[in-house]
Every structure is written in C-alpha cells, then in structure tokens.
Tab-separated table of C-alpha atoms and ligand atoms in Angstrom:
chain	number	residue	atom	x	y	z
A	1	UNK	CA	0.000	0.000	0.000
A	2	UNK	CA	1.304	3.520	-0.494
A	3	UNK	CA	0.156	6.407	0.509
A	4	UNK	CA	-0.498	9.928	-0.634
A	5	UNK	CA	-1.194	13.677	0.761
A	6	UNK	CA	-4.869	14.652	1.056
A	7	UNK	CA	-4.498	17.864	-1.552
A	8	UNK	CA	-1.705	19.871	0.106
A	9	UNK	CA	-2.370	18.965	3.609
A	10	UNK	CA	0.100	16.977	5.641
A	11	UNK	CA	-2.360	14.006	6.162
A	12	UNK	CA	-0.990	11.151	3.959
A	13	UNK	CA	-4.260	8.451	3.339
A	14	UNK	CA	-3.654	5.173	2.329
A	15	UNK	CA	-4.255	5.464	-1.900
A	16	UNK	CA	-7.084	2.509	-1.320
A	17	UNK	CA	-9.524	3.292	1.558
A	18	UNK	CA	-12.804	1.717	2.943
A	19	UNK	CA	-16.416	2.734	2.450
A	20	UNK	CA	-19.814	1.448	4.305
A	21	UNK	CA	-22.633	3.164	1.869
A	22	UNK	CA	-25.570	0.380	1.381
A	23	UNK	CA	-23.422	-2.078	3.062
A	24	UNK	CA	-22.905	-1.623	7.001
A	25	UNK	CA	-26.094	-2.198	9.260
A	26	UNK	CA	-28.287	-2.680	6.074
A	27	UNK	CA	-26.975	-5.338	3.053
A	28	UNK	CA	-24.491	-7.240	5.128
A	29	UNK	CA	-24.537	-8.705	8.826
A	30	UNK	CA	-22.267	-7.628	11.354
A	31	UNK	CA	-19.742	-10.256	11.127
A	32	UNK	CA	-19.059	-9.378	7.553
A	33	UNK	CA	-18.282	-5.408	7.790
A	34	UNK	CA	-15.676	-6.663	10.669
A	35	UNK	CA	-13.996	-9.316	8.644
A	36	UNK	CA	-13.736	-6.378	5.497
A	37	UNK	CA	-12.540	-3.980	7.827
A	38	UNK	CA	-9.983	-6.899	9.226
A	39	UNK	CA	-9.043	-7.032	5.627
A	40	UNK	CA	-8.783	-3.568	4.955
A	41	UNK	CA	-6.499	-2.646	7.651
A	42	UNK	CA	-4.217	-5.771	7.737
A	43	UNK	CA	-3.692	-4.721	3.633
A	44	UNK	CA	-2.617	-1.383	4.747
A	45	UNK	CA	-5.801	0.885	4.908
A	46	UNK	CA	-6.209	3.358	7.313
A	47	UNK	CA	-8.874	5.622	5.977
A	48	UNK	CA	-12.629	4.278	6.989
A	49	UNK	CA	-15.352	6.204	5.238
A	50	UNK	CA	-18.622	6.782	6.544
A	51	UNK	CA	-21.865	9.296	7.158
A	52	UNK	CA	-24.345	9.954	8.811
A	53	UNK	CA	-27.150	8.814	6.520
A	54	UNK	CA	-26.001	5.744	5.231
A	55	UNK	CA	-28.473	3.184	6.800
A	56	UNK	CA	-29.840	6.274	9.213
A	57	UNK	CA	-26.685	6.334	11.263
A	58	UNK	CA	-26.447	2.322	11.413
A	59	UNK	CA	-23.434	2.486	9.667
A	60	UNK	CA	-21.698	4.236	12.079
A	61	UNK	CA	-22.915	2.530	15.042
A	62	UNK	CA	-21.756	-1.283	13.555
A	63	UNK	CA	-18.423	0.994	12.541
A	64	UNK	CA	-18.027	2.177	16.015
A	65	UNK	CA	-18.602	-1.368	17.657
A	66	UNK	CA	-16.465	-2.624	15.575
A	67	UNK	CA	-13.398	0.105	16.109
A	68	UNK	CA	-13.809	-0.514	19.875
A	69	UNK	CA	-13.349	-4.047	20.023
A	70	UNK	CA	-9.562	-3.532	17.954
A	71	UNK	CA	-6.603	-2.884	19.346
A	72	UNK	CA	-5.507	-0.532	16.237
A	73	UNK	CA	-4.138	2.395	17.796
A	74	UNK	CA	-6.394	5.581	17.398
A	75	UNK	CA	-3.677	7.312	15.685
A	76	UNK	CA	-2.962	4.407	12.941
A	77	UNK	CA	-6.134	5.042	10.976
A	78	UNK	CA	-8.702	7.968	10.132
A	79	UNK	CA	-12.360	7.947	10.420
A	80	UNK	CA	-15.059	10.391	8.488
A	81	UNK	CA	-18.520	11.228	8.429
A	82	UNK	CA	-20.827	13.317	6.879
A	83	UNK	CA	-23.268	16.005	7.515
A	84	UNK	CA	-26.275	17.039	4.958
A	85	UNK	CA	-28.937	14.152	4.608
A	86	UNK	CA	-29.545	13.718	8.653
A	87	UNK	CA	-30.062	10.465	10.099
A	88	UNK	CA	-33.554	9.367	8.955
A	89	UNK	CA	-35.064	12.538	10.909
A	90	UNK	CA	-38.095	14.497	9.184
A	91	UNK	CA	-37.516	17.864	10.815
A	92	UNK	CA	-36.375	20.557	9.132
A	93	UNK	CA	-33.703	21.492	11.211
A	94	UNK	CA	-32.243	17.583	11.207
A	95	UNK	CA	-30.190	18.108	7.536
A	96	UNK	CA	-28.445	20.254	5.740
A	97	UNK	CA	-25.054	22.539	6.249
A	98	UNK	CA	-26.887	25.105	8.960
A	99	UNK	CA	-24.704	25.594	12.207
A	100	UNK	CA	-27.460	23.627	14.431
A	101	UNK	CA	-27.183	20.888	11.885
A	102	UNK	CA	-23.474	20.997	11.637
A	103	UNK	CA	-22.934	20.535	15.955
A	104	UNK	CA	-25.695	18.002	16.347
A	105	UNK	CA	-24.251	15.550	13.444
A	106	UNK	CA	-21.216	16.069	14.659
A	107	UNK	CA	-21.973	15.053	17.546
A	108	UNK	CA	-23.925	12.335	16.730
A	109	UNK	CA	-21.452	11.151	14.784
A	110	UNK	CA	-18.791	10.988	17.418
A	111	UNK	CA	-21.071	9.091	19.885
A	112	UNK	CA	-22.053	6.720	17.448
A	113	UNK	CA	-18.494	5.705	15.927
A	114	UNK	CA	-17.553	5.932	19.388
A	115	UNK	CA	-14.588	8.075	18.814
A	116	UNK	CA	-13.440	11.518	20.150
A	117	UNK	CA	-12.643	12.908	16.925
A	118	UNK	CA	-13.182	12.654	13.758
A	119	UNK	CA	-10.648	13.076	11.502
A	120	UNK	CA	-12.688	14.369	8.440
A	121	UNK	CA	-15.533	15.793	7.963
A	122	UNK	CA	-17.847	16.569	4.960
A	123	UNK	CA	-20.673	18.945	3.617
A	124	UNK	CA	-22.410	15.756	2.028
A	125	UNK	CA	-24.036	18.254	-0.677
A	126	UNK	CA	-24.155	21.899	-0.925
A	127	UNK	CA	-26.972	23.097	0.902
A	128	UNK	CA	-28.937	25.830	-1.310
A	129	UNK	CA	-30.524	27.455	1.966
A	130	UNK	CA	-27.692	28.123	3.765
A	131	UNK	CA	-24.985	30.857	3.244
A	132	UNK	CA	-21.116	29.074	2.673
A	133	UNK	CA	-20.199	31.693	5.637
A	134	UNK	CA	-22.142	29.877	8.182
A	135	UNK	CA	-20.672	26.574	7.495
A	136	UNK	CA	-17.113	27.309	7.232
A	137	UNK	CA	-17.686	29.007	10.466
A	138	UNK	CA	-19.448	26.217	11.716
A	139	UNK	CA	-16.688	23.729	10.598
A	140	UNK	CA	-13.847	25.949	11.781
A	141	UNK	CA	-14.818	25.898	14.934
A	142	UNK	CA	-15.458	22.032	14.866
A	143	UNK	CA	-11.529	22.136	14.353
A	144	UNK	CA	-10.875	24.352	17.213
A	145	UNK	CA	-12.940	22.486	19.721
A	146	UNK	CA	-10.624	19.161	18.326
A	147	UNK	CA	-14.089	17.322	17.259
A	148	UNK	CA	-12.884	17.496	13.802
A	149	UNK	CA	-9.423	17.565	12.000
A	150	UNK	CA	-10.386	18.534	8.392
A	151	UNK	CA	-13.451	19.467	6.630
A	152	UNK	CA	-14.128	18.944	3.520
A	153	UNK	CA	-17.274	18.477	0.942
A	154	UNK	CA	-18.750	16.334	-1.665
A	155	UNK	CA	-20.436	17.022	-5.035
A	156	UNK	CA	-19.915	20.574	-4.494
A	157	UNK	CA	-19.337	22.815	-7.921
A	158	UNK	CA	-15.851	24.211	-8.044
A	159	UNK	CA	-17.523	27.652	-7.652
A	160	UNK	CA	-18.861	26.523	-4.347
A	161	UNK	CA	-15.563	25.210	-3.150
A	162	UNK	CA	-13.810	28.446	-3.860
A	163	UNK	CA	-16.134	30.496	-2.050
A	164	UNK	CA	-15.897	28.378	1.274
A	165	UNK	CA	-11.947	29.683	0.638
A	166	UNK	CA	-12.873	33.155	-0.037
A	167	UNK	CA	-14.942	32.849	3.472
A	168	UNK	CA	-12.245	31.153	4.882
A	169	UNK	CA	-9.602	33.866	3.856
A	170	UNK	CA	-11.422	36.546	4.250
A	171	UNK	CA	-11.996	36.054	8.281
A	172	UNK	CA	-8.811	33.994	8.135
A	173	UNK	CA	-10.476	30.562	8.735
A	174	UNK	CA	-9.358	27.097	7.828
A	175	UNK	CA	-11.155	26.113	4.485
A	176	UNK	CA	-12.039	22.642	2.873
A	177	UNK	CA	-8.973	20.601	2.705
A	178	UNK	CA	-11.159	17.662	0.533
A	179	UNK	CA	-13.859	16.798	-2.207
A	180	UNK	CA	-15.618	13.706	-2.314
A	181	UNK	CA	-16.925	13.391	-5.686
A	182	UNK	CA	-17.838	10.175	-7.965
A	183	UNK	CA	-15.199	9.154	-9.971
A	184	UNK	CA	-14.855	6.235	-12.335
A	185	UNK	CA	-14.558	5.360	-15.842
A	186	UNK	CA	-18.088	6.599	-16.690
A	187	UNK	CA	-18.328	9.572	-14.757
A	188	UNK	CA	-14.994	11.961	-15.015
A	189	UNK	CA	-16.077	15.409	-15.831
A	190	UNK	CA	-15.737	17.340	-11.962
A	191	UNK	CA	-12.090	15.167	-11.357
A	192	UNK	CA	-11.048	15.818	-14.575
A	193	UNK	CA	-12.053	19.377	-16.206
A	194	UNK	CA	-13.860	21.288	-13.034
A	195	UNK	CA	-11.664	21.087	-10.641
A	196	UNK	CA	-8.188	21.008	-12.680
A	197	UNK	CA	-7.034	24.567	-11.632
A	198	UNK	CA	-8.445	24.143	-7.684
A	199	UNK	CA	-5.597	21.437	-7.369
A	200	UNK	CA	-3.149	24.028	-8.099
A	201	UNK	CA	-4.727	27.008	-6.681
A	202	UNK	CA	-5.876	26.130	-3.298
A	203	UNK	CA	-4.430	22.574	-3.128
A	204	UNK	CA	-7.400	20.339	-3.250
A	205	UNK	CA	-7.451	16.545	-2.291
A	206	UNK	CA	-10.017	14.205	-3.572
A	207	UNK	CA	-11.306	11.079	-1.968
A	208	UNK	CA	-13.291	9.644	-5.086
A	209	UNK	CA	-15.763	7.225	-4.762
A	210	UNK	CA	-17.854	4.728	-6.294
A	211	UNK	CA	-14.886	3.488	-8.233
A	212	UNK	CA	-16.570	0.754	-9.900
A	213	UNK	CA	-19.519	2.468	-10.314
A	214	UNK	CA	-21.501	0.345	-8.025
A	215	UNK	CA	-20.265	-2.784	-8.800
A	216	UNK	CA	-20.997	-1.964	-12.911
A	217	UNK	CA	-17.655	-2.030	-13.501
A	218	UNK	CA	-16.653	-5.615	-12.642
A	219	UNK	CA	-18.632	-6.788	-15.602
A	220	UNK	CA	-21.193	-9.072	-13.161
A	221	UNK	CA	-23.886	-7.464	-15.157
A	222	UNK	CA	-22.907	-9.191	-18.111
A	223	UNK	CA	-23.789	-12.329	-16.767
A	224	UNK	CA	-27.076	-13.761	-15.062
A	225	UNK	CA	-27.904	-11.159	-12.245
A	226	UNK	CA	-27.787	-12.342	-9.150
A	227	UNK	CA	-30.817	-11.097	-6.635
A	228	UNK	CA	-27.781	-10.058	-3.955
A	229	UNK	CA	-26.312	-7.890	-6.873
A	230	UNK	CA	-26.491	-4.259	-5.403
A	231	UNK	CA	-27.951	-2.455	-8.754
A	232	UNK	CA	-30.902	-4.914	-8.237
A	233	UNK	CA	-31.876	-3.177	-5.087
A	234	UNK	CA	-35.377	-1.689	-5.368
A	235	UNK	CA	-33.563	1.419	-3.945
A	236	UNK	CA	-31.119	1.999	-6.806
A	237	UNK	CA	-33.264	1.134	-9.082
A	238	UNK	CA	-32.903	4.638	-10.893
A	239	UNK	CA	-29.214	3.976	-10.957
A	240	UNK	CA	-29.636	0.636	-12.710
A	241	UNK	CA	-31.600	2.827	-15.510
A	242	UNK	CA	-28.958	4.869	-15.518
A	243	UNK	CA	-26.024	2.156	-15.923
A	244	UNK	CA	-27.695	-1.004	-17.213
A	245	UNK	CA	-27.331	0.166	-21.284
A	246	UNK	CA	-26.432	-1.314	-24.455
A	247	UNK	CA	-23.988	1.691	-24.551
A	248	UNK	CA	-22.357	0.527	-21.289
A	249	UNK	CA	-22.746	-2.749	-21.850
A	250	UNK	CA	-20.567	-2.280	-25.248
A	251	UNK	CA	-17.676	-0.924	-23.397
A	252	UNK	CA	-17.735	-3.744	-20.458
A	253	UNK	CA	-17.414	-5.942	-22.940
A	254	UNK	CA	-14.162	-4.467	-24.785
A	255	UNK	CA	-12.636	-3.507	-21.330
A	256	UNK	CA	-13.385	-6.869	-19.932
A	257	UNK	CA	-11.229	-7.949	-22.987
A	258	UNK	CA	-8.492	-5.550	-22.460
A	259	UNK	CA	-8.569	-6.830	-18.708
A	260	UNK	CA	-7.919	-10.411	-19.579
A	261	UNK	CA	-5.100	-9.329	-21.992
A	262	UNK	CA	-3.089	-8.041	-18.981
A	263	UNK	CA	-4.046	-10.840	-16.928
A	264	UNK	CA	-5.948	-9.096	-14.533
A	265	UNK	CA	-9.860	-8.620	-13.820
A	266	UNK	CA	-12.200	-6.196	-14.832
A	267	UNK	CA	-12.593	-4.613	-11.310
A	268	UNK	CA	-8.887	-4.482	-10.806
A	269	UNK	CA	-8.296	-2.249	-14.105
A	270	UNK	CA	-11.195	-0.053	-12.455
A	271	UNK	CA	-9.273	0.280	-9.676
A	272	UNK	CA	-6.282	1.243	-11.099
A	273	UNK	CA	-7.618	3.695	-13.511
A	274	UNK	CA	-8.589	5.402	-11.265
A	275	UNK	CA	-5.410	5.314	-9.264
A	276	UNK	CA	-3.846	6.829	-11.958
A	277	UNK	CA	-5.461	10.374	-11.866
A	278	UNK	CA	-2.656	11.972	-9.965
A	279	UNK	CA	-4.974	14.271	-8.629
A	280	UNK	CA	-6.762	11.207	-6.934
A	281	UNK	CA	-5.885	11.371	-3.094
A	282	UNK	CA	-7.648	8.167	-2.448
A	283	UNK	CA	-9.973	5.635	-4.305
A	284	UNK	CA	-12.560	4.567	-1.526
A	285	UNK	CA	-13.528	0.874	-1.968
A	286	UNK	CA	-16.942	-0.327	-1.024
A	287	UNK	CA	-17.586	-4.432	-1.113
A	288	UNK	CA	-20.331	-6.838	0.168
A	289	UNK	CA	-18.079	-9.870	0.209
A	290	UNK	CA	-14.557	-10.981	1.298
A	291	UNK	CA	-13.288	-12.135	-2.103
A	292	UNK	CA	-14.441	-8.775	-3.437
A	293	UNK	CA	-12.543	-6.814	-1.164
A	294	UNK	CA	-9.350	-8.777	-1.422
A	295	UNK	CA	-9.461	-8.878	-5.482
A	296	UNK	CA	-9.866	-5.149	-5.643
A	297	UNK	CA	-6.795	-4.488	-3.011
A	298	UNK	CA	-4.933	-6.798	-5.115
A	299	UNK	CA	-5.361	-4.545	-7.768
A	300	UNK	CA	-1.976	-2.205	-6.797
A	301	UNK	CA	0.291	-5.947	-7.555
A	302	UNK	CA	-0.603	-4.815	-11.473
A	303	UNK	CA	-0.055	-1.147	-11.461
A	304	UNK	CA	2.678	-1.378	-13.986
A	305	UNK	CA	0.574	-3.120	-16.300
A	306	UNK	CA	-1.487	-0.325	-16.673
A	307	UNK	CA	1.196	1.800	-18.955
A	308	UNK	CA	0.480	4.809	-21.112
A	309	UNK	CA	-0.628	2.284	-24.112
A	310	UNK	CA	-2.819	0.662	-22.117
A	311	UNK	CA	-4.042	3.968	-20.927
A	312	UNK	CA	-4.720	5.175	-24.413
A	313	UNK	CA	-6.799	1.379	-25.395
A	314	UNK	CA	-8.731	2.471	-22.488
A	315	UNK	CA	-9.772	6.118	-23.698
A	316	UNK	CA	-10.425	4.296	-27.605
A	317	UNK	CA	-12.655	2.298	-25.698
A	318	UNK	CA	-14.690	4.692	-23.694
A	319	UNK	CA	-14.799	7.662	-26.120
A	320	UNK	CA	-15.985	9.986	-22.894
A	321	UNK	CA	-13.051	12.120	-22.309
A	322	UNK	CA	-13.940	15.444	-20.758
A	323	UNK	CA	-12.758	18.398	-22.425
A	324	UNK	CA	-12.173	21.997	-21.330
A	325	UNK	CA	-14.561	24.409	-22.748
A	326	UNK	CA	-13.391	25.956	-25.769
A	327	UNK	CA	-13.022	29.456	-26.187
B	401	LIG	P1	-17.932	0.675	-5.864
B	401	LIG	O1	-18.306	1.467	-7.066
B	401	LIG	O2	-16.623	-0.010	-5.883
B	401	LIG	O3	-19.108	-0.367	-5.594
B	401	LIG	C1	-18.962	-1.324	-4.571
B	401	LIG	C2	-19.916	-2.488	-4.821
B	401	LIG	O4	-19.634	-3.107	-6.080
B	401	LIG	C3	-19.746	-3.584	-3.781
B	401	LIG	O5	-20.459	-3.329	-2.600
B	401	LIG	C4	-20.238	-4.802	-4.557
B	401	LIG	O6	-21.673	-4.712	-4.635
B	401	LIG	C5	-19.659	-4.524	-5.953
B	401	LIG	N1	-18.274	-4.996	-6.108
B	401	LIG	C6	-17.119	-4.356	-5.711
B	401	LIG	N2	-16.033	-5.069	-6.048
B	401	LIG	C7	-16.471	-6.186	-6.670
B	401	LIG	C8	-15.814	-7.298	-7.261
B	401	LIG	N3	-14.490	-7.395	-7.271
B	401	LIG	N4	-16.585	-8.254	-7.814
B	401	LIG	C9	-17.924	-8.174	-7.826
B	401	LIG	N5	-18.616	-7.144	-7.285
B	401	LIG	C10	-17.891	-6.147	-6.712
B	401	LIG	O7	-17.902	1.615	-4.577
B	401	LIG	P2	-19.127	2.257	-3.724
B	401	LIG	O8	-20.216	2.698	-4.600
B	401	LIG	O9	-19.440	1.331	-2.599
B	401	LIG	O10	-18.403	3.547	-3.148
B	401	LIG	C11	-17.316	3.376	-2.237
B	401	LIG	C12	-17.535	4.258	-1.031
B	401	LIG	O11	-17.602	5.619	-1.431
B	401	LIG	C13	-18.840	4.034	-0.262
B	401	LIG	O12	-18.808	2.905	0.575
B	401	LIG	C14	-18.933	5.326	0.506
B	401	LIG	O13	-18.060	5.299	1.610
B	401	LIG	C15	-18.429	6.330	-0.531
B	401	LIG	N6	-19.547	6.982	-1.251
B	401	LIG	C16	-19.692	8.323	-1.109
B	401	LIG	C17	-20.715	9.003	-1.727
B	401	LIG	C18	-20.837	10.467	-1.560
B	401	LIG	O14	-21.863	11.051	-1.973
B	401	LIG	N7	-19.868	11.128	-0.974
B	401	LIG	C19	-21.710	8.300	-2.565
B	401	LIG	C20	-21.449	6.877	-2.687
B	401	LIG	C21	-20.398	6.261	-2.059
B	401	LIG	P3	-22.640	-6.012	-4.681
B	401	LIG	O15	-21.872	-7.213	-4.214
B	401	LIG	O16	-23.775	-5.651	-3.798
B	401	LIG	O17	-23.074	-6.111	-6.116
C-alpha cells in the first residue's frame, strides 16, 4: 500500500480506503463489515469512510462497535462522516449545512463511531438554503474544539468550493482541505475538467468514490444477475436505468477484454484507472463480500501493467473524455 497527501495537507491516506454506503447495518450482517474492515487494515488501509445517513446512522454505530473491540491504535487510521442528509429525521432542522445541523451531526457522529474525533468531515451536498459563511464558520470551529481535523465536501461545484476559501480567507479561517466526488470510468467530468485549476490554486485533495460504479464495472452485469447484486436493489433502481445500457454494456465488454489481456480482472483495471489520476488522493472501496474486497486491493500488484498504451486502449474504448470548454 502507499500512501499519498490529502491535496496539500500533511495528512498522507492510504491510496485505497474503505467505504460502508448500502453495506454496514443494512446489506451485510455484522460479522461481515468486521472481517472487510480486518481485511482492509491488515492490507494497509487506514482511511474508513462513513456518514451519517447511510443506513440512518447504522453504519456508524456497527463501525463504532467494531473500532472498539480492535486494538488498532487511534492514531494508525482515520475515520469520516458526513453532515447534509440527517439520520432518517423528518424535521427541518435535522439536515443540511446550517450551524445547528453541523454541531448536532457532529456530535452524533462521534457518539455513534464511538470516537473523540473525527478526523474528516464533509458537507455531504451543498446546501442551497444556507450561506457558505455559516458553514465554514461552523466547521472551523469544529476544528478548534478538536471534534474534527479537516473538513471537507462532496459534489460541491468548483464555484462553491472556492467560495468556502474566499470565506475562509477573508476572516482567516481554515477552508475545505477535501472533495468527495464520484469518480470512475463513466463519470470523469468534476475530477477531470472542473476542478483542474483548484488542485493548483488552493491545493485540493479528492477522496473519489464509487470506483466501480456500483459494482458496474466488474462486468457481473454481463452475466445472469444475481438477486444479492447491489444495482438490483429496489432502492437503486434509478441507478440501474442509468447504468444497465447497451452503450455501457458495449464498453464492459471491450474492457473486460483488455482486462484479460493483462491478466488481470475487470474490477482491478477499475481500480487502477482510477489510481492513476494523480490528482486522486484516495480511491474509496466499497464491497459486500470478502473475495471482493481482497481482489480489488490486489489490484496495486498490477499497477505497472497499466502503462500509457494501455491507458490510451482504455480512452479508444470509452470515447468519454472530458474536455475543457473551448473558447
Ligand atoms: P464501488 O463502485 O466499488 O461499488 C462497490 C460495490 O460493487 C460492492 O459493494 C459490490 O456490490 C460490488 N463490487 C465491488 N467489487 C467487486 C468485485 N471485485 N466483484 C464483484 N462485485 C464487486 O464503490 P461504492 O459505490 O461502494 O463507493 C465506495 C464508497 O464511497 C462508499 O462505501 C462510501 O463510503 C463512498 N460513497 C460516497 C458518496 C458520496 O456522496 N460522498 C456516494 C457513494 C459512495 P454487490 O456485491 O452488492 O453487487
């Protein structure tokens, strides 16, 4: 495992980290999410990723059982959550990036992962209704209480990003150190074109996720679905429109190809494409089974098969290439 700077920061993640969205305290039993976190860590992971929505906060509870039974020292691995969706609460005030919200999840979070910190947090969305001012206040102060380390967002425009750091400079505040946007072979155009200039400018790291784009991307659709499959759950079945296309389908086919050519699978060329956006800070795995977990770490044995010609059969392939507007 290696590991690389979050943006300009001094926090160095593993470049493969762990994710618990649809999995932990809803598709897979307790047992499982400790054996793939047993996995994870042993392989060299040490950032967790989670939020305070995913299952309405059971995510974080089996993650925080789980944390408290190990004997991994607090300061070997780092832990997130999110703020912006709430917890399965209807009120108004239990979501979005408002100050109220802000405390209480953090809060919530922390009792639930059973930590005294988190080590990053992020605005889940941007939230419309509330001014950027209030949350970079909000998060600032999270960091000078020592509840939070670094803040950070997710699916934010580049616009919105640089106006937390306008906020942030103007009353001389600490601004969003991360993004959390989708990244994979389908979806490119915020890693690749929006953000290109905030790497440089203000230092941006990027913990992408959804590498395989839920599971898409290991080719498993091809084949006879089965009902486990997570793009058969009734609630992603608007994703499955989305991704389940003779388009798509097309490309799995050539990449799965291309894959078997270089003597590796489908999922593990995911992987690595992805790994080899350099502004990529880390690719956040998600998995419902062991063997799925320990193909996809596996992955980083084959990086040097994935050279620039290989890199270039890839883009021939997927004819999606974001470009910069033209002027
Ligand atoms: P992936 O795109 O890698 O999808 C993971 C799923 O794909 C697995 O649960 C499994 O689903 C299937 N899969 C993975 N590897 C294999 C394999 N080798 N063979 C067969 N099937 C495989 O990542 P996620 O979508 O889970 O995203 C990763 C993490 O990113 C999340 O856990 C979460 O922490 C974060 N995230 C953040 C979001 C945000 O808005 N900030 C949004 C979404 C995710 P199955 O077995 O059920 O088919």
């Amino acid at each position: 495992m290696e590991y690389r700077r979050l943006g300009k920061s001094g926090l160095k993640l593993s470049e493969l980290s762990f994710g618990s969205w649809i999995t932990f305290g809803n598709q897979i039993e307790d047992g499982m999410s400790e054996r793939l976190m047993d996995i994870a860590y042993d392989a060299g992971v040490n950032f967790f990723d989670n939020a305070e929505i995913y299952a309405d906060g059971k995510s974080e509870e089996v993650m925080g059982e789980i944390l408290s039974k190990k004997n991994w020292r607090r300061d070997s691995y780092v832990i997130s959550s999110k703020v912006f969706f709430g917890n399965g609460g209807k009120h108004p005030t239990q979501r979005g990036l408002s100050r109220k919200h802000i405390v209480e999840a953090c809060e919530q979070a922390l009792t639930r992962l059973k930590v005294d910190y988190l080590d990053l947090f992020y605005c889940h969305r941007p939230d419309k209704e509330t001014p950027i001012a209030e949350t970079v206040w909000s998060m600032h102060n999270l960091i000078q209480q020592g509840k939070i380390l670094y803040w950070g967002t997710s699916e934010w425009s580049a616009q919105e990003i640089m106006e937390a750091h306008m906020v942030a400079e103007k009353y001389g505040l600490i601004g969003p150190t991360m993004e959390q946007p989708q990244y994979n072979m389908l979806v490119r155009r915020k890693v690749e074109v929006e953000y290109s200039q905030i790497y440089k400018t203000v230092g941006l790291g990027t913990t992408i996720w959804s590498p395989l784009a839920s599971g898409f991307l290991t080719g498993k659709y091809l084949g006879k679905h089965a009902d486990d499959f997570r793009l058969k759950r009734d609630e992603l079945g608007w994703l499955a429109e989305i991704l389940l296309v003779e388009e798509n389908f097309e490309k799995i086919k050539e990449l799965n190809n291309l894959a078997e050519e270089l003597s590796m699978s489908l999922p593990q060329l995911g992987v690595l494409w992805c790994l080899n956006n350099e502004n990529v800070s880390s690719v956040i795995l998600g998995a419902s089974k062991e063997y799925q977990l320990i193909e996809n770490l596996k992955a980083l044995e084959f990086k040097d098969r994935v050279t620039p010609e290989v890199l270039d059969r890839i883009e021939s392939i997927l004819k999606n290439k974001p470009t910069h507007p033209q002027f």
